XYZ file of C-alpha atoms in Angstrom:
326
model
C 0.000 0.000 0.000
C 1.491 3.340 -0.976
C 2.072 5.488 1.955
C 1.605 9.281 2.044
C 5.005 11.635 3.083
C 4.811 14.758 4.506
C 7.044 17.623 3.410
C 7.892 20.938 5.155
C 9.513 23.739 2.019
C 11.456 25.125 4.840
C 12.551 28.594 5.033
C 10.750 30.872 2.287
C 13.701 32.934 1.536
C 15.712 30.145 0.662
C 16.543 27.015 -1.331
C 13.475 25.017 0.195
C 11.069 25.811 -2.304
C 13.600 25.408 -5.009
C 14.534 22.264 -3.559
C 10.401 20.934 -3.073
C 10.297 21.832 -6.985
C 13.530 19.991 -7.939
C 11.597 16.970 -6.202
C 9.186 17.159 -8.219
C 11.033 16.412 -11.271
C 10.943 12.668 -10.150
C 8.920 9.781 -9.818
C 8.405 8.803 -6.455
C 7.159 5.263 -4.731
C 5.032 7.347 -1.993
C 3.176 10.474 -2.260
C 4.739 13.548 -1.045
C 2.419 16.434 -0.345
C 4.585 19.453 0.067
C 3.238 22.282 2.640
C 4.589 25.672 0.808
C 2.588 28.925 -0.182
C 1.308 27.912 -3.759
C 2.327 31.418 -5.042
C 5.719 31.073 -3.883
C 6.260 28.306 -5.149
C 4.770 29.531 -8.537
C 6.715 32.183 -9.082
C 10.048 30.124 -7.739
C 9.457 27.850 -10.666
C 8.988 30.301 -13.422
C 11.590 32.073 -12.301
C 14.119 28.049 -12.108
C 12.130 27.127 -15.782
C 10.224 23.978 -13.931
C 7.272 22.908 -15.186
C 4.758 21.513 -12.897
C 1.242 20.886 -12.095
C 0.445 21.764 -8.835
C -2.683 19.672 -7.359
C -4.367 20.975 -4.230
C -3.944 18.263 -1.733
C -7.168 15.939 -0.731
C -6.664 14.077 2.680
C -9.588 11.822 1.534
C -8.258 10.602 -2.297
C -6.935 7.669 -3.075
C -3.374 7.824 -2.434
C -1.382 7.203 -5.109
C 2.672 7.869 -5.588
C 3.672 11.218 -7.276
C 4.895 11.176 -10.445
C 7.678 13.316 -12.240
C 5.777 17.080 -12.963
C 3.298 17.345 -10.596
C 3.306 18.407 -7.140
C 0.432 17.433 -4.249
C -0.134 21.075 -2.053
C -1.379 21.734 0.558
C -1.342 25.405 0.932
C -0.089 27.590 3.811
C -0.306 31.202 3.273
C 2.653 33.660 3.677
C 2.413 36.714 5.812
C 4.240 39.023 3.326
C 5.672 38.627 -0.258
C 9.273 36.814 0.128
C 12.416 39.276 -0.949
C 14.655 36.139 -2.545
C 17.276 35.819 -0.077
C 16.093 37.861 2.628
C 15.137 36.714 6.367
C 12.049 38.028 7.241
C 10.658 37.694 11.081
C 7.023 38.442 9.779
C 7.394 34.681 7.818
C 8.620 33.146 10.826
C 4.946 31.700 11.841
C 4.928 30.353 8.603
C 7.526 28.011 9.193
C 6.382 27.106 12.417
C 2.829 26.439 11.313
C 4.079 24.381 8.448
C 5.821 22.109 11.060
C 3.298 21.758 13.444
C 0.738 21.031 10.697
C 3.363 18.042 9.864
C 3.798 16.641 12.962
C -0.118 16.631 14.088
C -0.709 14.593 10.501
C 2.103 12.332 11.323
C 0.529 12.147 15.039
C -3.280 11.485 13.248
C -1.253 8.594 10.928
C -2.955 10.962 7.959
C 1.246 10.678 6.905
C 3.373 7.553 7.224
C 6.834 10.188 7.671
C 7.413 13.582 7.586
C 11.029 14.947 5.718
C 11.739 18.477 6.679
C 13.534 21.050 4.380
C 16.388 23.901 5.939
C 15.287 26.480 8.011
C 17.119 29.564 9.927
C 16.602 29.684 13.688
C 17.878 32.442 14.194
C 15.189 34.617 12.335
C 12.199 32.054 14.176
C 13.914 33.522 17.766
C 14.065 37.224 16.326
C 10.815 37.067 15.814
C 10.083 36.429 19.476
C 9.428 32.879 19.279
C 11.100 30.229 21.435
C 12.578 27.893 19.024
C 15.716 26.073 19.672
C 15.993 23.360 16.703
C 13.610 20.714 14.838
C 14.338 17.896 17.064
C 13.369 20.053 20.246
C 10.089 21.198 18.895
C 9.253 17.661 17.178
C 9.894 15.962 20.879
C 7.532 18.942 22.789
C 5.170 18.529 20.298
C 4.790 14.784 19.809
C 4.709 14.540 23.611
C 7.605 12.469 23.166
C 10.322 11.996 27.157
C 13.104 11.706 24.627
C 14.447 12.020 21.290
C 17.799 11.432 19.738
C 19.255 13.434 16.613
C 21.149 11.229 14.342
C 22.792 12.201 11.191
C 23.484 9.784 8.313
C 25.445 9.307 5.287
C 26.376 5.963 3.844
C 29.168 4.531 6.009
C 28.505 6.539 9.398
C 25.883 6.998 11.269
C 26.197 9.511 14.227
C 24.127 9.457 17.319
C 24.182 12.567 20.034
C 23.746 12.759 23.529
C 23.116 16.691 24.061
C 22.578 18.534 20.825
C 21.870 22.288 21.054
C 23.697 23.026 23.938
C 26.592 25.791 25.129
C 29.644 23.385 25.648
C 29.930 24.638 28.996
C 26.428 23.013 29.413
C 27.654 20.098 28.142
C 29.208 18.028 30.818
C 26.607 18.445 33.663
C 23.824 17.431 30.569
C 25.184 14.530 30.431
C 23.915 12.351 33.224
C 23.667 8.248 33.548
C 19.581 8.360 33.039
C 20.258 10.475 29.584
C 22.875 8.397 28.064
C 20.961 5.157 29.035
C 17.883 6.654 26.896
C 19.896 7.557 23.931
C 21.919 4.266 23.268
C 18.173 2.615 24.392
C 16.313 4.176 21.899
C 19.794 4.383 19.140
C 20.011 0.105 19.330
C 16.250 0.018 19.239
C 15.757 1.757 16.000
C 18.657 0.335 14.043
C 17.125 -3.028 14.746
C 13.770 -2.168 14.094
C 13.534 1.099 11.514
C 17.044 -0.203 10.276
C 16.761 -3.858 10.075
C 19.911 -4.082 11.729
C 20.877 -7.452 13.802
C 22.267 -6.759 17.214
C 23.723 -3.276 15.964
C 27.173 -3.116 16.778
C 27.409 0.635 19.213
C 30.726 2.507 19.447
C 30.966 5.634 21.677
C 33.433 8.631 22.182
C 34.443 10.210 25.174
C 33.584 13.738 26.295
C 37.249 14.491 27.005
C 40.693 14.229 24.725
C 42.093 10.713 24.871
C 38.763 9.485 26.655
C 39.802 11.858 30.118
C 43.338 9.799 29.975
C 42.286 7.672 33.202
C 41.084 10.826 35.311
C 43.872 13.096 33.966
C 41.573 15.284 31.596
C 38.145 14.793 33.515
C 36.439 11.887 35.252
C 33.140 11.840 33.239
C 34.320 9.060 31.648
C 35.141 7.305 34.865
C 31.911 8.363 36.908
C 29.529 8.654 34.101
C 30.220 7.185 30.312
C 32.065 3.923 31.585
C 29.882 2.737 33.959
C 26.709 3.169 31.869
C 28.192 1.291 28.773
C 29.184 -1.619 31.199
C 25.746 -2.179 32.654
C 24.388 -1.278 28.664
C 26.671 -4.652 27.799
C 26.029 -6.438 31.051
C 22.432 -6.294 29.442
C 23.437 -7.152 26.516
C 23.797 -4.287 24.276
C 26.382 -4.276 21.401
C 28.037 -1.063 22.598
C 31.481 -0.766 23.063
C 33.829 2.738 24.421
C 34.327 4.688 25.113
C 36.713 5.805 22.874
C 38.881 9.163 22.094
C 37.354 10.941 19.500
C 40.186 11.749 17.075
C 40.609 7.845 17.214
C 37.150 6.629 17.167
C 36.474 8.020 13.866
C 38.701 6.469 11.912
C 38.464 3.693 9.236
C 39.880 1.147 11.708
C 37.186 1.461 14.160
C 34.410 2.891 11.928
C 33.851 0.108 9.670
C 33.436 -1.865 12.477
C 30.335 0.341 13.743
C 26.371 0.442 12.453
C 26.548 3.831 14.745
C 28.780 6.444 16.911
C 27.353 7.649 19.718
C 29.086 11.211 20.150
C 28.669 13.335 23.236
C 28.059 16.838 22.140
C 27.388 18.208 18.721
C 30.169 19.316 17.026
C 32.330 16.412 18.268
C 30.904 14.170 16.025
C 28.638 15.880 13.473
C 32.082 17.747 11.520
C 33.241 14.316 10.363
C 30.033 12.944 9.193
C 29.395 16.322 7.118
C 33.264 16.209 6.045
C 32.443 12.473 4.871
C 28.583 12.962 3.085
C 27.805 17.144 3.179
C 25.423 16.774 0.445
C 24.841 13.320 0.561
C 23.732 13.171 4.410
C 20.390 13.012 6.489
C 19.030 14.193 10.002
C 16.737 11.440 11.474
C 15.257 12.162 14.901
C 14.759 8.775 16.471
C 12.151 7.972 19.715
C 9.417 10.099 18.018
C 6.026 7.663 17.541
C 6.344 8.479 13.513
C 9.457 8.903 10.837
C 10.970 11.950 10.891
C 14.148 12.936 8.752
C 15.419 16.143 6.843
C 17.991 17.726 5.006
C 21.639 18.044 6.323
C 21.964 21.382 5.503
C 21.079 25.139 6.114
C 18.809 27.717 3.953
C 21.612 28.750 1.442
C 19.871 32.212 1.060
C 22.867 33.583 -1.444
C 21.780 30.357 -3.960
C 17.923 30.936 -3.469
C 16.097 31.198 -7.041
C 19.749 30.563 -8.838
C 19.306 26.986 -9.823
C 22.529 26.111 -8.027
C 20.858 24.529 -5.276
C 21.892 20.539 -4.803
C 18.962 18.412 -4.054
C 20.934 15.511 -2.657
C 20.448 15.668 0.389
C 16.223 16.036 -0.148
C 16.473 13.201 -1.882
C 18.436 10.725 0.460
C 16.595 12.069 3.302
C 13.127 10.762 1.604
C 15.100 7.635 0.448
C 15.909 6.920 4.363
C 12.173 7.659 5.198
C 11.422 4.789 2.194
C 13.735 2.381 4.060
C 12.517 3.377 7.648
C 8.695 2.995 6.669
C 9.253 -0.419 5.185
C 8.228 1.214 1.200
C 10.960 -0.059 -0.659
């Protein structure tokens, strides 16, 4: 049975709606109904030279997959008229209605996955709305106790245990009861949304050379260690932890269906090194499928043509392999 994606266009001053068009260039197995303003995109693909036939979206049709040239809408209005490559914080309810019109059809099982495209948090917050990141608002507003962000791109997969934090926030965030829940809910969706036998679990440090027994910091010794022993004891895959600058290396990565990295840019910067372009965000621990693009708006490239669509297009091909629609 053909399942139905959902698909935020992301920031409206930037490459989402050219990306949402470029998407619609293809076949696809499921249908994606994109959630844009219908004028935008309009004018965005007169202005790119794509032709396509916009059909208003009808919760109650038959669903059926979309095919290359036309695009399922359902349409969100804009506040004001979008200046190409210009944050407005009048649009910034936009965005945020788009998403939580996403995740209540995702909730409702009206959509089988929702794939999100960039937006700019800074211009959500300067519009006076608290907004910290997708993964926060999808967990708040799913009702969900915890979430993890992952980020893949064929050959790594990286887990985090605190994600939009200060790093002087860091090492008090990072408590026994929080890294039990992420490696929980990180072995329990590679086996299940992954098809992944007993996934093999590696994990960094917080500190250089793992704390160097106590000699660079002890969360290793009063926190990390003894959570990965009882993880094991229980029989978890999960081995570390390990120094960072030595964990993610060929040795010890192709060894590993996922690293489980302690803060954000300790293990994100390698994975985008290794697959910028060619990556996906997947929030895992949510009750539905939720991934999206690994990168940001790209305002300078909006309406230029020059945007890739990569990283749209693994991110719904990851959302075809977690739903079971291959």
């Amino acid at each position: 049975m053909t399942a139905r994606f959902v698909i935020t266009s992301g920031e409206p001053a930037g490459i989402g709606p050219d990306l949402v068009l470029a998407l619609a260039q293809q076949d696809w197995p499921v249908q994606l109904v994109i959630l844009a303003d219908k004028g935008l995109l309009e004018e965005r693909a007169k202005m790119l030279g794509l032709e396509v036939d916009f059909i208003d979206y009808d919760r109650f049709a038959k669903v059926r997959p979309s095919r290359a040239g036309e695009m399922f809408i359902e349409p969100i209005a804009l506040p004001q008229a979008v200046e190409l490559g210009k944050l407005n914080p009048v649009n910034a309810s936009y965005v945020i209605r788009m998403l939580k019109r996403a995740i209540k059809g995702c909730m409702n099982q009206e959509f089988a996955a929702m794939v999100t495209g960039p937006i700019h948090k800074g211009v959500i917050n300067d519009a006076g709305l608290k907004f910290s990141g997708h993964t926060e608002m999808l967990a708040e507003q799913s009702h969900s106790k915890q979430v993890v962000m992952m980020l893949a791109t064929p050959g790594l997969r990286v887990a985090l245990v605190t994600t939009h934090l200060p790093l002087k926030d860091v090492p008090e965030a990072i408590t026994p009861e929080l890294l039990k829940d992420i490696l929980t809910i990180t072995n329990d969706s590679l086996s299940t949304q992954f098809g992944i036998d007993k996934p093999r679990i590696l994990v960094t440090g917080l500190n250089p050379h793992a704390g160097e027994s106590g000699h660079m910091g002890r969360e290793e010794i009063d926190v990390i260690n003894p959570v990965l022993q009882q993880m094991a004891n229980a029989g978890m895959n999960v081995h570390g932890p390990y120094p960072a600058d030595t964990l993610f290396t060929p040795k010890y990565l192709q060894q590993a269906d996922a690293v489980v990295a302690m803060y954000h840019d300790q293990g994100l910067p390698v994975l985008k090194h290794m697959g910028f372009g060619n990556a996906v965000n997947i929030t895992l621990g949510l009750p539905f499928v939720r991934t999206s693009v690994d990168h940001g708006t790209a305002l300078d490239l909006a309406g230029s043509g020059k945007a890739d669509v990569g990283s749209f297009r693994y991110a719904i091909d990851v959302a075809i392999q977690m739903t079971g629609q291959e």
